[in-house]
mmCIF file of C-alpha atoms in Angstrom:
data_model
loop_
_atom_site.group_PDB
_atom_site.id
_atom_site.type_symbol
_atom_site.label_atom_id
_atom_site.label_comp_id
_atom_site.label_asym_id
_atom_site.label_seq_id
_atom_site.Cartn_x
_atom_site.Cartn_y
_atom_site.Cartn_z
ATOM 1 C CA UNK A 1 -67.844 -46.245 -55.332
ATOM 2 C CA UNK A 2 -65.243 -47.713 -57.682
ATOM 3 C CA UNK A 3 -61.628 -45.777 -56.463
ATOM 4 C CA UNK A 4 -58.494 -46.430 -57.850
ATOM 5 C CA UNK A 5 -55.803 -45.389 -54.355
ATOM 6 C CA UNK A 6 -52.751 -45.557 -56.581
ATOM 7 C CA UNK A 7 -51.924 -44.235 -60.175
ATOM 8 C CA UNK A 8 -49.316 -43.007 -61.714
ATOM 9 C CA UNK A 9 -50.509 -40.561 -64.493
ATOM 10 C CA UNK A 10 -47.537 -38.316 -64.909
ATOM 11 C CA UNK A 11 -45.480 -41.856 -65.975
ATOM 12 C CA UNK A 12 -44.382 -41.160 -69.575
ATOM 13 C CA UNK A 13 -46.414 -43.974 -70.934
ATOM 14 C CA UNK A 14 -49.852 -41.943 -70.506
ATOM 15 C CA UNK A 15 -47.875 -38.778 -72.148
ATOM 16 C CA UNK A 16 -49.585 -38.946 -75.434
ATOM 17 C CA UNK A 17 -53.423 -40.111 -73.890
ATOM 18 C CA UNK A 18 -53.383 -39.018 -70.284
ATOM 19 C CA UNK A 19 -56.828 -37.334 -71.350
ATOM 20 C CA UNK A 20 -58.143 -40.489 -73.235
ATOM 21 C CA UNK A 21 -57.248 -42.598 -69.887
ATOM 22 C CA UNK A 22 -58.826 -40.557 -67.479
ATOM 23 C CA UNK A 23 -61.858 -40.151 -69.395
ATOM 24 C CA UNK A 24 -62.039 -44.307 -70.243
ATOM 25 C CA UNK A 25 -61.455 -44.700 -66.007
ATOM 26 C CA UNK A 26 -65.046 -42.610 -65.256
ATOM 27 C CA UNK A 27 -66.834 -44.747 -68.272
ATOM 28 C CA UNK A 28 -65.599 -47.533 -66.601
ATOM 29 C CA UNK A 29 -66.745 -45.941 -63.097
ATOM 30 C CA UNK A 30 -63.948 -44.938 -61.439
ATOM 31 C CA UNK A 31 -64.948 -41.742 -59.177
ATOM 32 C CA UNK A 32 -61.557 -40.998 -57.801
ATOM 33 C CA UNK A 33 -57.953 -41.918 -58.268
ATOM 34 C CA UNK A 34 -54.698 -40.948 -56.149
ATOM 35 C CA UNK A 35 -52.367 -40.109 -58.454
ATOM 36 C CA UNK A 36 -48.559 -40.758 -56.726
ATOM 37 C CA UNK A 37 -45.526 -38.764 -56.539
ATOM 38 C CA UNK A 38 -42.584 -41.128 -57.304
ATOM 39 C CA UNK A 39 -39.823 -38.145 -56.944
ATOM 40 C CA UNK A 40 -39.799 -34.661 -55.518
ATOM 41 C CA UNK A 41 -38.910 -33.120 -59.375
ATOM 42 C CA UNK A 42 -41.791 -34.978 -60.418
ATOM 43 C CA UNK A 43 -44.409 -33.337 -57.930
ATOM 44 C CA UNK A 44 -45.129 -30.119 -59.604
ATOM 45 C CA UNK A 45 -46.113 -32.508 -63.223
ATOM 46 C CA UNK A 46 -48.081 -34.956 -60.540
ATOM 47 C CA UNK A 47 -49.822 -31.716 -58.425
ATOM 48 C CA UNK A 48 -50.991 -30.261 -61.956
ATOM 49 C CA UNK A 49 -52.700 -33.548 -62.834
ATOM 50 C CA UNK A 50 -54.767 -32.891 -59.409
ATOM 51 C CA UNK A 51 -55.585 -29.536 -59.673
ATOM 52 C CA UNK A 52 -56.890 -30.138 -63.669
ATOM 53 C CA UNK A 53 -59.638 -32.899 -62.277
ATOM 54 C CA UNK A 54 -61.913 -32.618 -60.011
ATOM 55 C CA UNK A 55 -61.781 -36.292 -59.050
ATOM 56 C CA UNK A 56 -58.143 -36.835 -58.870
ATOM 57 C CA UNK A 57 -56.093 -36.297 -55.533
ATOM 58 C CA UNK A 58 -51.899 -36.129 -55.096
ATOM 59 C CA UNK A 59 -49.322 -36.873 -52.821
ATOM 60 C CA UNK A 60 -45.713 -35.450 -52.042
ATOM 61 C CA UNK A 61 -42.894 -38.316 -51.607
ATOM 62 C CA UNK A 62 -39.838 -39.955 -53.168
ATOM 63 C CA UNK A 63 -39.831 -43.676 -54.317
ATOM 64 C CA UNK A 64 -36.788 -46.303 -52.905
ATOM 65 C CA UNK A 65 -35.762 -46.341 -56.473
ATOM 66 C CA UNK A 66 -34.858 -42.210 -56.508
ATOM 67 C CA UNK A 67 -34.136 -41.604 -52.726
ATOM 68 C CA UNK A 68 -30.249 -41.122 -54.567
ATOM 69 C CA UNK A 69 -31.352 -37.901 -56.244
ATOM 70 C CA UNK A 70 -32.050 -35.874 -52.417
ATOM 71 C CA UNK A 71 -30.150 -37.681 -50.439
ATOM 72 C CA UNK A 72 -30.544 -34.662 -47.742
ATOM 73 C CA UNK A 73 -34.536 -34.518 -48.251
ATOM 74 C CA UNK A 74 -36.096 -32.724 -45.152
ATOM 75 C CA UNK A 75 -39.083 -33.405 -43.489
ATOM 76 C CA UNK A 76 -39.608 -29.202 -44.156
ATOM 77 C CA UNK A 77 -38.989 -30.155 -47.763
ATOM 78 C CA UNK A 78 -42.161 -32.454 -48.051
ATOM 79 C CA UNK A 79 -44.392 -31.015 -45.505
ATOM 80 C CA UNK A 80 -44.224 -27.448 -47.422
ATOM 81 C CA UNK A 81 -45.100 -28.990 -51.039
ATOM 82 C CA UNK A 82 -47.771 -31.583 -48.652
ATOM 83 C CA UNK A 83 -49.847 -28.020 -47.559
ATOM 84 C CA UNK A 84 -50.540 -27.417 -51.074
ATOM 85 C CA UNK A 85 -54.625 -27.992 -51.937
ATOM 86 C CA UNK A 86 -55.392 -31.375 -53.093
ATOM 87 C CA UNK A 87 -51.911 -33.366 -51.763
ATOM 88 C CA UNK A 88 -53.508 -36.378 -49.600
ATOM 89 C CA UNK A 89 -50.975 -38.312 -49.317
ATOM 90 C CA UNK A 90 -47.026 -38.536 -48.253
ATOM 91 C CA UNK A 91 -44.689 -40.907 -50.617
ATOM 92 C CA UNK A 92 -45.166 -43.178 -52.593
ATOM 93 C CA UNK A 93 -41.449 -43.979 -50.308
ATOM 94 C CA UNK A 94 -39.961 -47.062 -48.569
ATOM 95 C CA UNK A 95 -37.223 -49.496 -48.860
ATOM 96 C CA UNK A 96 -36.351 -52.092 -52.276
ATOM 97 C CA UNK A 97 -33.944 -54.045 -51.860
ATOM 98 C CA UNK A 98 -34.815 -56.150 -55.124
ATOM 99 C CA UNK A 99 -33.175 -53.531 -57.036
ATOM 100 C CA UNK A 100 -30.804 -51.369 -55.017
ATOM 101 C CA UNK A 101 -31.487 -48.224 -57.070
ATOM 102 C CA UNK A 102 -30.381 -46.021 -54.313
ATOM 103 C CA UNK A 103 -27.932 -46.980 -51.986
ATOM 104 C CA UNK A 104 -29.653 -48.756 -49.042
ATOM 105 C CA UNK A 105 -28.283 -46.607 -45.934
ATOM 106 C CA UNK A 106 -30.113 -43.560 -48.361
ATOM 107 C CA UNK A 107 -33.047 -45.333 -48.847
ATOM 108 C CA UNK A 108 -33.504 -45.651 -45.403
ATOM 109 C CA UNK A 109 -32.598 -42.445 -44.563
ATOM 110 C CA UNK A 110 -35.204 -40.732 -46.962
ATOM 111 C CA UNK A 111 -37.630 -43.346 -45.483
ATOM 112 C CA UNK A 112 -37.273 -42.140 -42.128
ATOM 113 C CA UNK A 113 -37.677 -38.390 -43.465
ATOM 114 C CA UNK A 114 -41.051 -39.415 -45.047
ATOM 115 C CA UNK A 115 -42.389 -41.182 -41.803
ATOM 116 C CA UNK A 116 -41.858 -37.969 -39.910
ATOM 117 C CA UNK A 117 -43.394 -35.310 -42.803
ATOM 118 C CA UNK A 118 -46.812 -38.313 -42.507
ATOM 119 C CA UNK A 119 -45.704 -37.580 -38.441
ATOM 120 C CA UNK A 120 -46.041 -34.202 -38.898
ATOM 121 C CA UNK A 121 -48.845 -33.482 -41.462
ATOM 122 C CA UNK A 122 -51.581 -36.221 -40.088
ATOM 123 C CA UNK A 123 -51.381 -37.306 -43.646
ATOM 124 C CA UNK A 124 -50.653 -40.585 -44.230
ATOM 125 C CA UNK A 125 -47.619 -42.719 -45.359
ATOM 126 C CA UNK A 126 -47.592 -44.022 -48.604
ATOM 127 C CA UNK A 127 -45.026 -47.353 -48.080
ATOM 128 C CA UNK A 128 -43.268 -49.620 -50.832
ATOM 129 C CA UNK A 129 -41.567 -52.582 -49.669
ATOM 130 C CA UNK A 130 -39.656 -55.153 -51.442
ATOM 131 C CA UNK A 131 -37.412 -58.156 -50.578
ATOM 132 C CA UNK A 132 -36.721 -55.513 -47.286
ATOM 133 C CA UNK A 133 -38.980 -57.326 -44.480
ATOM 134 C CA UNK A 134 -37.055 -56.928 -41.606
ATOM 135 C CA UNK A 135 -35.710 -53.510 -41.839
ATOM 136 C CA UNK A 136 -39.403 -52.130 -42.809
ATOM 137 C CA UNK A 137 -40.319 -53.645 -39.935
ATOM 138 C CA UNK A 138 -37.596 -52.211 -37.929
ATOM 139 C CA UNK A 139 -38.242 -48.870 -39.648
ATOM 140 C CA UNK A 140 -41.966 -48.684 -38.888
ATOM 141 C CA UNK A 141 -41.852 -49.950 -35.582
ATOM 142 C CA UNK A 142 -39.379 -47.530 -34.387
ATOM 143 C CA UNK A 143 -40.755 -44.638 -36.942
ATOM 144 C CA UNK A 144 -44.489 -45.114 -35.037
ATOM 145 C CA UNK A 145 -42.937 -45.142 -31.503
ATOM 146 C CA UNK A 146 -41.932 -41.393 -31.861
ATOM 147 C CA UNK A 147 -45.688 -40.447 -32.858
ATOM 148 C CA UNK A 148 -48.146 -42.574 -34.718
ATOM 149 C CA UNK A 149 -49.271 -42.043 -38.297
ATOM 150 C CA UNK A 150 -51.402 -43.468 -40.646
ATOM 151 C CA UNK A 151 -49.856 -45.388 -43.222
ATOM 152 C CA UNK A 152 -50.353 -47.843 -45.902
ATOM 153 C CA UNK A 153 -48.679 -50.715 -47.149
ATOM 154 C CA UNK A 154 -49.024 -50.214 -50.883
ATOM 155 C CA UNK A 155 -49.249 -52.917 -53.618
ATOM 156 C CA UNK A 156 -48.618 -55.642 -50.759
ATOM 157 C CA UNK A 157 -46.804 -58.199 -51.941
ATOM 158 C CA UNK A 158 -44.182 -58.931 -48.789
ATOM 159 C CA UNK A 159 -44.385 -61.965 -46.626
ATOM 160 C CA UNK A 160 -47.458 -62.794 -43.664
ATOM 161 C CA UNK A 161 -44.616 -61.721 -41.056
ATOM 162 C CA UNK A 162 -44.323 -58.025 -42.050
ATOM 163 C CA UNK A 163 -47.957 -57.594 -42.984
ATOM 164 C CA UNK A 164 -48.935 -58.975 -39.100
ATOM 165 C CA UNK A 165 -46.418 -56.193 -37.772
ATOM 166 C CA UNK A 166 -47.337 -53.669 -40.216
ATOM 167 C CA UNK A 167 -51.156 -54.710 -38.533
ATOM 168 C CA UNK A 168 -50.262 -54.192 -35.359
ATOM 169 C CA UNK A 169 -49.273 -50.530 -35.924
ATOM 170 C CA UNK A 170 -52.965 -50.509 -38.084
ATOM 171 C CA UNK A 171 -51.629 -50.142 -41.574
ATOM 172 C CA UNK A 172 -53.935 -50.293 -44.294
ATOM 173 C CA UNK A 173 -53.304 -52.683 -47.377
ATOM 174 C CA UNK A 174 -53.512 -52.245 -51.056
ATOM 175 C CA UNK A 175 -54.498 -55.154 -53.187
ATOM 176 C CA UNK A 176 -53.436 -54.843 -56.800
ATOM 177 C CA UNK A 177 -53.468 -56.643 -59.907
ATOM 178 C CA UNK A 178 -51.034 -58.674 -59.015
ATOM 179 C CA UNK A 179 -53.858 -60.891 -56.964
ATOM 180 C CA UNK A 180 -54.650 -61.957 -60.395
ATOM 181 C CA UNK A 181 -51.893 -63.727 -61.497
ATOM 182 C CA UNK A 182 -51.968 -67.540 -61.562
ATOM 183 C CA UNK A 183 -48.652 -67.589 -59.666
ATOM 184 C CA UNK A 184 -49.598 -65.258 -57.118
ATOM 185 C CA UNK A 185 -50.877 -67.257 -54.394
ATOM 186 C CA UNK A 186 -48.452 -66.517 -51.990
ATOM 187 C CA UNK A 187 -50.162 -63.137 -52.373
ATOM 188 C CA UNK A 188 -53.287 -64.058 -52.178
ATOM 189 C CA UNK A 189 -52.898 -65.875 -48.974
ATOM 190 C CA UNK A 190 -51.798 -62.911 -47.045
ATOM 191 C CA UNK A 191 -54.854 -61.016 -48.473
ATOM 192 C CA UNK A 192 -57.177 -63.593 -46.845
ATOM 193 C CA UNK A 193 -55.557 -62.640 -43.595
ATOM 194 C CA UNK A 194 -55.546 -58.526 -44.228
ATOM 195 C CA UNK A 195 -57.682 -56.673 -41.649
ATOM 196 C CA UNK A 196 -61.386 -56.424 -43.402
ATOM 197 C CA UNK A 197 -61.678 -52.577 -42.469
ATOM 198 C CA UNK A 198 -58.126 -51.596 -44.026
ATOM 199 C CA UNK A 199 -58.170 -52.858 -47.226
ATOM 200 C CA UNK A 200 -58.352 -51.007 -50.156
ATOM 201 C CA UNK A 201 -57.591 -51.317 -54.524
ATOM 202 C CA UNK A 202 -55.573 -49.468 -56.441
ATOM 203 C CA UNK A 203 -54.229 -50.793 -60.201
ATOM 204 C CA UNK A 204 -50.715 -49.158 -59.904
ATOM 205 C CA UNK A 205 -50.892 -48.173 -63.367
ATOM 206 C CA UNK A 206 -49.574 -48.381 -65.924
ATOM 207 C CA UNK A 207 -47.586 -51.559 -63.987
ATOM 208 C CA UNK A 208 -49.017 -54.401 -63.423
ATOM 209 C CA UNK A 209 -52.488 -54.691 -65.392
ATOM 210 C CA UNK A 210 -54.572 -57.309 -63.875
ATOM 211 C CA UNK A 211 -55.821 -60.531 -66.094
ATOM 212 C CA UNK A 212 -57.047 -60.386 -68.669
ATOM 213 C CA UNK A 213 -55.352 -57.808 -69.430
ATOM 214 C CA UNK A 214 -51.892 -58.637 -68.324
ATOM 215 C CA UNK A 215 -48.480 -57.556 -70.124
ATOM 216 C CA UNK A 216 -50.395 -54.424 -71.496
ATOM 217 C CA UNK A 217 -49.835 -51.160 -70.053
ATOM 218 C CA UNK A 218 -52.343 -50.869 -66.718
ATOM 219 C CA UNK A 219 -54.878 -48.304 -66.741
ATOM 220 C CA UNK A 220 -57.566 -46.968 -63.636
ATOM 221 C CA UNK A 221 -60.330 -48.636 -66.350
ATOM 222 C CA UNK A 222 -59.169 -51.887 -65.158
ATOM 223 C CA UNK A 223 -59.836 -51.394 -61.491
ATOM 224 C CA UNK A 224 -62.940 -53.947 -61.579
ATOM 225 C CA UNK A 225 -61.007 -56.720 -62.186
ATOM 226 C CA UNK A 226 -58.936 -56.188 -58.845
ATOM 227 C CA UNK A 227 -62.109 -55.586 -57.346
ATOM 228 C CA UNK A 228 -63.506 -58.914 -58.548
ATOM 229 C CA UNK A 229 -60.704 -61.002 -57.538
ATOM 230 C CA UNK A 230 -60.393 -59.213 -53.862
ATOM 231 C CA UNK A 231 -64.287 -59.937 -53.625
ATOM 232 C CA UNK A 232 -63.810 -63.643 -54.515
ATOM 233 C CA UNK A 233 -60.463 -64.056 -52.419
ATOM 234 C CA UNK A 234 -62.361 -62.864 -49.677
ATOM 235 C CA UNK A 235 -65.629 -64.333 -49.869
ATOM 236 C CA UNK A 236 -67.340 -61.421 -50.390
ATOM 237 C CA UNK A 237 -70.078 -60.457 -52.527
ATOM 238 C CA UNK A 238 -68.697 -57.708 -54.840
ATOM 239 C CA UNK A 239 -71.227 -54.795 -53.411
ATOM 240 C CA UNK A 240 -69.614 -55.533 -49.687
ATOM 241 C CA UNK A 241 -65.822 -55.428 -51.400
ATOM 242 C CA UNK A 242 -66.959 -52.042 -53.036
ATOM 243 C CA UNK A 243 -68.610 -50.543 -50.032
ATOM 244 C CA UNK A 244 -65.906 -52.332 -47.638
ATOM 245 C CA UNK A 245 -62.548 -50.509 -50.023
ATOM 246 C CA UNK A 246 -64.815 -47.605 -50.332
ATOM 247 C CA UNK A 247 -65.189 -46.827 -46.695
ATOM 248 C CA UNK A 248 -61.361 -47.771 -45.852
ATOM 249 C CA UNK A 249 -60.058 -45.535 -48.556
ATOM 250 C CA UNK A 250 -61.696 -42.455 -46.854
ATOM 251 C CA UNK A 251 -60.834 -43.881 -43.385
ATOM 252 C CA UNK A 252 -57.415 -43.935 -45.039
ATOM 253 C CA UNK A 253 -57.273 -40.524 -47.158
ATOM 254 C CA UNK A 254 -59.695 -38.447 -44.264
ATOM 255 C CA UNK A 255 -59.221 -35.233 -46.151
ATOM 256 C CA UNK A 256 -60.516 -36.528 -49.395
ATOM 257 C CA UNK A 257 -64.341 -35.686 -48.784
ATOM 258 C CA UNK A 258 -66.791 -38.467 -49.543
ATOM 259 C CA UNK A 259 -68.819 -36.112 -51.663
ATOM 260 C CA UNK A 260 -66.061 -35.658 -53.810
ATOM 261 C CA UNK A 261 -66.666 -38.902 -55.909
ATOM 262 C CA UNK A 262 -69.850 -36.907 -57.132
ATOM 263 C CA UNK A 263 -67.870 -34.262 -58.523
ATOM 264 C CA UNK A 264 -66.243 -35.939 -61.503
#
């Protein structure tokens, strides 16, 4: 089952063909997608998305880049809008310290706020890192030692050092189209070492479209190609990639039902 874990189809560039996309994504065999809350004023837009398809799952969180806009987000706050049908997921949330958006003291404070509502809920943690190694570290480490939670490290594209810690508490790992880039094999080498049963795909869209298609807007079609180059990375045949990401995915997302791919 082709399944795209991270989308972003509320983004403004999918405003005039968010019906087009979704429809070229199934011809292209995509079954489900995880479409991701970058800010709580964007979750009721991101929710409806869910609820209109069948095949389409949400989550409740606030990106590093917009932690400024609640600075005083509550755990309450997300686990209310996270018992809504359909919401899988907590975040997309973390720390960027490429950036500096938010302030950094805020981003970690919101941070911490999402760890507990993932805590809380069972669901899991949704995590975007950048140039911010050691305090995710610090974060998770101390985060999982009041309660474990599932949680995934999104669009991985930190150093071996934080993905081996981030193992150790069992994260999961998202491989996107970054993988294909020619300059990317920093990446690529921490793939090789990613734990086989926690690794699934997701295109980030519309960032970040894989070769061939990159410096065009991303879009769930294009999910193959991140498929094909985590297959060859690893040296696996493409059915085991599909069937290994397919089976993490719903280890990841447990309330997602498998039978819900069939529904689209």
């Amino acid at each position: 089952m082709l399944i795209d874990s991270h989308v972003n189809l509320h983004a403004p560039q999918f405003a005039e063909d968010q019906a087009e996309v979704i429809a070229r994504a199934r011809a292209a065999g995509v079954r489900l997608m995880v479409t991701i809350c970058d800010k709580v004023s964007s979750f009721e837009a991101v929710h409806a998305i869910a609820m209109d398809h069948a095949d389409i799952w949400a989550t409740v969180g606030t990106h590093p880049h917009e932690a400024k806009e609640n600075p005083q987000l509550s755990a309450l706050d997300l686990m209310s809008l996270a018992a809504r049908p359909k919401v899988v997921g907590i975040g997309e949330c973390g720390l960027d310290f490429h950036y500096d958006l938010s302030p950094r003291d805020i981003q970690a404070r919101v941070f911490r706020v999402h760890a507990e509502a993932a805590r809380q809920t069972g669901l899991p943690l949704i995590v975007h890192t950048r140039e911010a190694d050691a305090a995710m570290a610090e974060i998770l480490e101390e985060e999982h030692a009041k309660g474990p939670f599932k949680l995934l490290m999104h669009c991985y594209t930190s150093g071996p050092g934080l993905a081996r810690r981030a193992a150790e508490l069992g994260a999961w790992f998202s491989v996107s189209g970054i993988a294909t880039f020619k300059a990317a094999e920093e990446v690529r080498a921490v793939i090789r070492d990613m734990p086989a049963e926690r690794i699934i795909v997701e295109t980030d869209c519309p960032y970040l479209a894989p070769v061939p298609y990159r410096g065009r807007r991303n879009e769930p079609a294009y999910i193959p190609h991140i498929l094909a180059k985590l297959a060859e990375v690893r040296g696996w045949p493409l059915a085991e990639a599909e069937a290994r990401t397919t089976d993490a995915f719903f280890d990841l997302f447990h309330t997602i039902p498998r039978s819900a791919g069939a529904l689209a």
